[in-house]
PDB file of C-alpha atoms in Angstrom:
ATOM      1  CA  SER D1067       0.000   0.000   0.000  1.00 82.00           C
ATOM      2  CA  ILE D1068       1.010   3.618  -0.436  1.00 83.00           C
ATOM      3  CA  LYS D1069       0.939   4.116   3.337  1.00 85.00           C
ATOM      4  CA  ALA D1070       3.441   1.290   3.919  1.00 86.00           C
ATOM      5  CA  LYS D1071       5.696   2.423   1.063  1.00 86.00           C
ATOM      6  CA  SER D1072       5.641   5.993   2.439  1.00 85.00           C
ATOM      7  CA  ARG D1073       6.850   4.718   5.820  1.00 85.00           C
ATOM      8  CA  THR D1074       9.531   2.683   4.057  1.00 85.00           C
ATOM      9  CA  LEU D1075      10.806   5.808   2.289  1.00 85.00           C
ATOM     10  CA  LYS D1076      10.438   8.098   5.331  1.00 87.00           C
ATOM     11  CA  PHE D1077      12.710   6.229   7.754  1.00 85.00           C
ATOM     12  CA  PRO D1078      15.879   6.168   5.575  1.00 84.00           C
ATOM     13  CA  CYS D1079      15.326   9.834   4.714  1.00 83.00           C
ATOM     14  CA  GLU D1080      15.098  10.741   8.407  1.00 82.00           C
ATOM     15  CA  GLU D1081      18.177   8.656   9.147  1.00 83.00           C
ATOM     16  CA  LEU D1082      20.117  10.286   6.314  1.00 81.00           C
ATOM     17  CA  HIS D1083      19.401  13.800   7.615  1.00 78.00           C
ATOM     18  CA  GLY D1084      19.635  12.838  11.288  1.00 80.00           C
ATOM     19  CA  THR D1085      16.211  14.139  12.257  1.00 80.00           C
ATOM     20  CA  LYS D1086      12.567  13.209  12.484  1.00 84.00           C
ATOM     21  CA  PHE D1087      10.432  15.559  10.441  1.00 80.00           C
ATOM     22  CA  SER D1088       7.008  16.677  11.560  1.00 80.00           C
ATOM     23  CA  SER D1089       3.719  16.022   9.826  1.00 81.00           C
ATOM     24  CA  VAL D1090       3.814  19.529   8.302  1.00 81.00           C
ATOM     25  CA  HIS D1091       7.270  19.270   6.714  1.00 82.00           C
ATOM     26  CA  PRO D1092       7.092  20.253   3.017  1.00 82.00           C
ATOM     27  CA  ILE D1093       8.771  17.014   1.901  1.00 82.00           C
ATOM     28  CA  LEU D1094       5.922  14.755   3.102  1.00 86.00           C
ATOM     29  CA  PRO D1095       3.524  15.378   0.172  1.00 87.00           C
ATOM     30  CA  TRP D1096       6.409  14.640  -2.200  1.00 86.00           C
ATOM     31  CA  LEU D1097       7.177  11.452  -0.254  1.00 87.00           C
ATOM     32  CA  VAL D1098       3.617  10.153  -0.667  1.00 88.00           C
ATOM     33  CA  ARG D1099       3.648  11.046  -4.377  1.00 87.00           C
ATOM     34  CA  HIS D1100       6.971   9.256  -4.854  1.00 87.00           C
ATOM     35  CA  ALA D1101       5.722   6.211  -2.928  1.00 88.00           C
ATOM     36  CA  ALA D1102       2.815   5.902  -5.361  1.00 87.00           C
ATOM     37  CA  ALA D1103       5.214   6.165  -8.312  1.00 84.00           C
ATOM     38  CA  CYS D1104       7.477   3.483  -6.821  1.00 81.00           C
ATOM     39  CA  LEU D1105       4.525   1.131  -6.565  1.00 82.00           C
ATOM     40  CA  ALA D1106       3.501   1.858 -10.163  1.00 79.00           C
ATOM     41  CA  TYR D1107       7.016   1.225 -11.449  1.00 76.00           C
ATOM     42  CA  GLY D1108       8.067  -1.652  -9.207  1.00 76.00           C
ATOM     43  CA  GLN D1109       5.222  -3.634  -7.668  1.00 76.00           C
ATOM     44  CA  ARG D1110       4.396  -6.734  -9.674  1.00 79.00           C
ATOM     45  CA  GLY D1111       0.814  -7.888 -10.069  1.00 80.00           C
ATOM     46  CA  PRO D1112      -0.613 -11.418 -10.326  1.00 85.00           C
ATOM     47  CA  ASP D1113       0.429 -11.568 -13.986  1.00 85.00           C
ATOM     48  CA  GLY D1114       4.079 -10.894 -13.036  1.00 82.00           C
ATOM     49  CA  ARG D1115       4.135  -7.427 -14.634  1.00 80.00           C
ATOM     50  CA  THR D1116       4.160  -3.930 -13.135  1.00 78.00           C
ATOM     51  CA  PRO D1117       1.490  -1.338 -14.035  1.00 77.00           C
ATOM     52  CA  TYR D1118       4.164   0.480 -16.076  1.00 74.00           C
ATOM     53  CA  GLU D1119       4.951  -2.694 -18.043  1.00 78.00           C
ATOM     54  CA  ARG D1120       1.261  -3.296 -18.722  1.00 78.00           C
ATOM     55  CA  LYS D1121       0.816   0.230 -20.056  1.00 78.00           C
ATOM     56  CA  LYS D1122       4.085   0.744 -21.973  1.00 77.00           C
ATOM     57  CA  GLN D1123       4.891  -2.869 -22.918  1.00 79.00           C
ATOM     58  CA  LYS D1124       8.467  -2.413 -21.637  1.00 76.00           C
ATOM     59  CA  SER D1125      10.189  -2.414 -18.267  1.00 76.00           C
ATOM     60  CA  PHE D1126      11.173   0.726 -16.359  1.00 74.00           C
ATOM     61  CA  ARG D1127      14.914   1.203 -16.798  1.00 73.00           C
ATOM     62  CA  LEU D1128      15.634   4.638 -15.303  1.00 73.00           C
ATOM     63  CA  SER D1129      17.857   4.437 -12.215  1.00 77.00           C
ATOM     64  CA  LEU D1130      16.760   6.882  -9.532  1.00 80.00           C
ATOM     65  CA  PRO D1131      18.612   8.418  -6.583  1.00 83.00           C
ATOM     66  CA  CYS D1132      17.329   7.697  -3.076  1.00 83.00           C
ATOM     67  CA  PHE D1133      14.421   9.853  -1.970  1.00 86.00           C
ATOM     68  CA  GLY D1134      15.569  12.919  -0.020  1.00 85.00           C
ATOM     69  CA  GLU D1135      19.245  12.725  -0.902  1.00 86.00           C
ATOM     70  CA  LYS D1136      21.347  15.582  -2.259  1.00 86.00           C
ATOM     71  CA  VAL D1137      21.853  15.559  -6.027  1.00 87.00           C
ATOM     72  CA  MET D1138      23.301  17.916  -8.583  1.00 85.00           C
ATOM     73  CA  TYR D1139      20.799  18.778 -11.307  1.00 85.00           C
ATOM     74  CA  LEU D1140      21.386  20.306 -14.715  1.00 81.00           C
ATOM     75  CA  ILE D1141      19.597  23.585 -15.231  1.00 71.00           C
ATOM     76  CA  GLY D1142      18.468  24.944 -18.597  1.00 66.00           C
ATOM     77  CA  PRO D1143      20.699  26.459 -21.269  1.00 65.00           C
ATOM     78  CA  LYS D1144      23.720  28.357 -19.969  1.00 63.00           C
ATOM     79  CA  GLN D1145      24.051  32.065 -20.618  1.00 64.00           C
ATOM     80  CA  SER D1146      27.836  31.877 -20.687  1.00 67.00           C
ATOM     81  CA  ARG D1147      30.510  29.194 -20.686  1.00 69.00           C
ATOM     82  CA  LEU D1148      31.714  30.599 -17.376  1.00 68.00           C
ATOM     83  CA  ASP D1149      28.383  29.988 -15.655  1.00 68.00           C
ATOM     84  CA  ASP D1150      27.980  26.851 -13.584  1.00 71.00           C
ATOM     85  CA  SER D1151      25.201  24.764 -15.123  1.00 77.00           C
ATOM     86  CA  TRP D1152      24.876  22.234 -12.251  1.00 82.00           C
ATOM     87  CA  LYS D1153      23.062  23.208  -9.040  1.00 84.00           C
ATOM     88  CA  ASN D1154      22.448  21.382  -5.755  1.00 85.00           C
ATOM     89  CA  GLY D1155      19.037  20.154  -4.651  1.00 86.00           C
ATOM     90  CA  ILE D1156      17.163  17.289  -3.009  1.00 87.00           C
ATOM     91  CA  PHE D1157      15.600  14.517  -5.091  1.00 88.00           C
ATOM     92  CA  VAL D1158      11.838  14.287  -4.407  1.00 87.00           C
ATOM     93  CA  GLY D1159      10.474  12.179  -7.258  1.00 85.00           C
ATOM     94  CA  LEU D1160       9.658  12.098 -10.931  1.00 83.00           C
ATOM     95  CA  ILE D1161       6.906  13.109 -13.315  1.00 81.00           C
ATOM     96  CA  ARG D1162       5.314   9.892 -14.508  1.00 74.00           C
ATOM     97  CA  ARG D1163       4.315  11.015 -17.997  1.00 77.00           C
ATOM     98  CA  SER D1164       7.663  12.398 -19.096  1.00 77.00           C
ATOM     99  CA  GLN D1165      10.014  10.742 -16.573  1.00 76.00           C
ATOM    100  CA  ASP D1166      11.497  14.140 -15.747  1.00 80.00           C
ATOM    101  CA  LEU D1167      13.099  14.159 -12.306  1.00 84.00           C
ATOM    102  CA  LEU D1168      11.916  16.525  -9.561  1.00 86.00           C
ATOM    103  CA  VAL D1169      14.482  18.328  -7.417  1.00 87.00           C
ATOM    104  CA  ALA D1170      13.554  20.487  -4.420  1.00 85.00           C
ATOM    105  CA  THR D1171      15.474  23.611  -3.443  1.00 85.00           C
ATOM    106  CA  PRO D1172      14.815  26.513  -1.067  1.00 83.00           C
ATOM    107  CA  GLU D1173      13.403  28.440  -4.074  1.00 81.00           C
ATOM    108  CA  GLY D1174      10.952  25.719  -5.138  1.00 81.00           C
ATOM    109  CA  VAL D1175      10.821  22.412  -6.984  1.00 83.00           C
ATOM    110  CA  TYR D1176      12.311  22.102 -10.452  1.00 82.00           C
ATOM    111  CA  LYS D1177      11.977  19.437 -13.103  1.00 82.00           C
ATOM    112  CA  CYS D1178      15.105  18.331 -14.910  1.00 82.00           C
ATOM    113  CA  ARG D1179      16.336  15.533 -17.159  1.00 79.00           C
ATOM    114  CA  SER D1180      19.820  15.016 -15.720  1.00 81.00           C
ATOM    115  CA  VAL D1181      21.015  14.505 -12.149  1.00 81.00           C
ATOM    116  CA  LYS D1182      24.304  13.410 -10.643  1.00 80.00           C
ATOM    117  CA  CYS D1183      24.328  11.436  -7.418  1.00 79.00           C
ATOM    118  CA  MET D1184      26.749  12.556  -4.726  1.00 78.00           C
ATOM    119  CA  THR D1185      29.327  10.472  -2.887  1.00 75.00           C
ATOM    120  CA  SER D1186      28.241   8.844   0.360  1.00 72.00           C
ATOM    121  CA  GLU D1187      29.883  11.585   2.467  1.00 70.00           C
ATOM    122  CA  SER D1188      28.124  14.463   0.687  1.00 72.00           C
ATOM    123  CA  ARG D1189      24.596  13.024   0.291  1.00 71.00           C
ATOM    124  CA  ILE D1190      23.307  15.163   3.184  1.00 72.00           C
ATOM    125  CA  TYR D1191      22.066  18.690   2.403  1.00 70.00           C
ATOM    126  CA  ARG D1192      20.597  19.849   5.733  1.00 70.00           C
ATOM    127  CA  THR D1193      20.442  23.570   4.904  1.00 70.00           C
ATOM    128  CA  ALA D1194      18.179  22.907   1.927  1.00 71.00           C
ATOM    129  CA  PHE D1195      16.273  20.117   3.711  1.00 73.00           C
ATOM    130  CA  TYR D1196      15.065  22.463   6.445  1.00 73.00           C
ATOM    131  CA  SER D1197      14.219  25.302   4.048  1.00 74.00           C
ATOM    132  CA  LEU D1198      12.408  23.416   1.268  1.00 77.00           C
ATOM    133  CA  ARG D1199       9.531  25.170  -0.443  1.00 76.00           C
ATOM    134  CA  GLY D1200       6.901  23.940  -2.855  1.00 74.00           C
ATOM    135  CA  ALA D1201       4.201  21.309  -2.831  1.00 73.00           C
ATOM    136  CA  PRO D1202       2.907  18.970  -5.539  1.00 76.00           C
ATOM    137  CA  SER D1203      -0.033  21.335  -6.087  1.00 70.00           C
ATOM    138  CA  GLN D1204       2.269  24.371  -6.441  1.00 68.00           C
ATOM    139  CA  PRO D1205       5.926  23.390  -6.953  1.00 72.00           C
ATOM    140  CA  THR D1206       7.245  26.937  -7.149  1.00 70.00           C
ATOM    141  CA  PRO D1207       5.440  29.171  -4.646  1.00 71.00           C
ATOM    142  CA  GLY D1208       3.782  32.143  -6.330  1.00 68.00           C
ATOM    143  CA  GLN D1209       3.799  30.638  -9.830  1.00 68.00           C
ATOM    144  CA  ALA D1210       1.243  28.720 -11.871  1.00 62.00           C
ATOM    145  CA  LEU D1211       0.652  25.048 -11.275  1.00 58.00           C
ATOM    146  CA  MET D1212       2.835  22.489 -13.059  1.00 52.00           C
ATOM    147  CA  ASP D1213       1.854  19.295 -14.824  1.00 48.00           C
ATOM    148  CA  LEU D1214      -1.761  19.012 -13.768  1.00 40.00           C
ATOM    149  CA  PRO D1215      -4.281  17.491 -16.156  1.00 36.00           C
ATOM    150  CA  VAL D1216      -6.929  19.747 -17.615  1.00 36.00           C
ATOM    151  CA  LEU D1217     -10.522  18.584 -17.416  1.00 37.00           C
ATOM    152  CA  LEU D1218     -12.996  20.085 -19.866  1.00 42.00           C
ATOM    153  CA  LEU D1219     -16.710  19.606 -19.441  1.00 44.00           C
ATOM    154  CA  VAL D1220     -18.727  19.978 -22.610  1.00 48.00           C
ATOM    155  CA  ASP D1221     -22.501  20.222 -22.423  1.00 50.00           C
ATOM    156  CA  ILE D1222     -23.907  18.208 -25.329  1.00 51.00           C
ATOM    157  CA  PRO D1223     -27.633  18.693 -25.870  1.00 53.00           C
ATOM    158  CA  ALA D1224     -29.839  15.646 -26.158  1.00 54.00           C
ATOM    159  CA  VAL D1225     -30.906  14.614 -29.659  1.00 58.00           C
ATOM    160  CA  ILE D1226     -34.313  16.047 -30.489  1.00 58.00           C
ATOM    161  CA  VAL D1227     -36.399  14.128 -33.017  1.00 61.00           C
ATOM    162  CA  HIS D1228     -38.378  16.475 -35.282  1.00 62.00           C
ATOM    163  CA  PRO D1229     -41.506  15.375 -37.111  1.00 69.00           C
ATOM    164  CA  PRO D1230     -41.044  15.087 -40.886  1.00 72.00           C
ATOM    165  CA  LEU D1231     -41.751  18.201 -42.897  1.00 69.00           C
ATOM    166  CA  PRO D1232     -44.944  18.251 -45.023  1.00 70.00           C
ATOM    167  CA  PRO D1233     -44.419  18.007 -48.824  1.00 66.00           C
TER     168      PRO D1233
END
C-alpha cells in the first residue's frame, strides 16, 4: 500500500538527515507522491508485470537516486561558458508522464532531465532540507501550477427528433 511504502521511504530519509520531520514538513507530500510512483514502477501484479509494463509494454529502466538525498541537477541552457550549469538540490520524485526528475530547493521544486548522485559523504544537504519550499499542487510558490491534467466539461444537448416536414 502507499501508506506502507511511504513509511519505508520516510525512515531512511530521516536517518540520512539525522532528524525526524514533523507532519507539516514540506517534503511529506512529495514522499507520498513518490511512494505511489514506486509502486507503479516496481510492484508486480498477479500476472508478473508492473502497471508500467502493462501500459508501456516495456520495463522501467531509469535508475533513480534515493528519496531525499542531495543531487546535482542540470539547469536549462547556460548564458555563458563561465556559468555553472549544475546546481544542488534534493531529489523528491519524478513526473510519470515524461520521466522528468523533480528536485527540491529553497526556491521551489524544479523538473530536470539530468542529475548526478553525490558520494556517500556528501549526500546530506541539511540547509536545503530544512528550508524546502513547494508542494505537488504548487511546486514553485507564487507561480502557476505544473503538470496538472486539464478537465474540460462539454454540455452536449440531447438529440431532439423532429416530425417530418410536409411536402
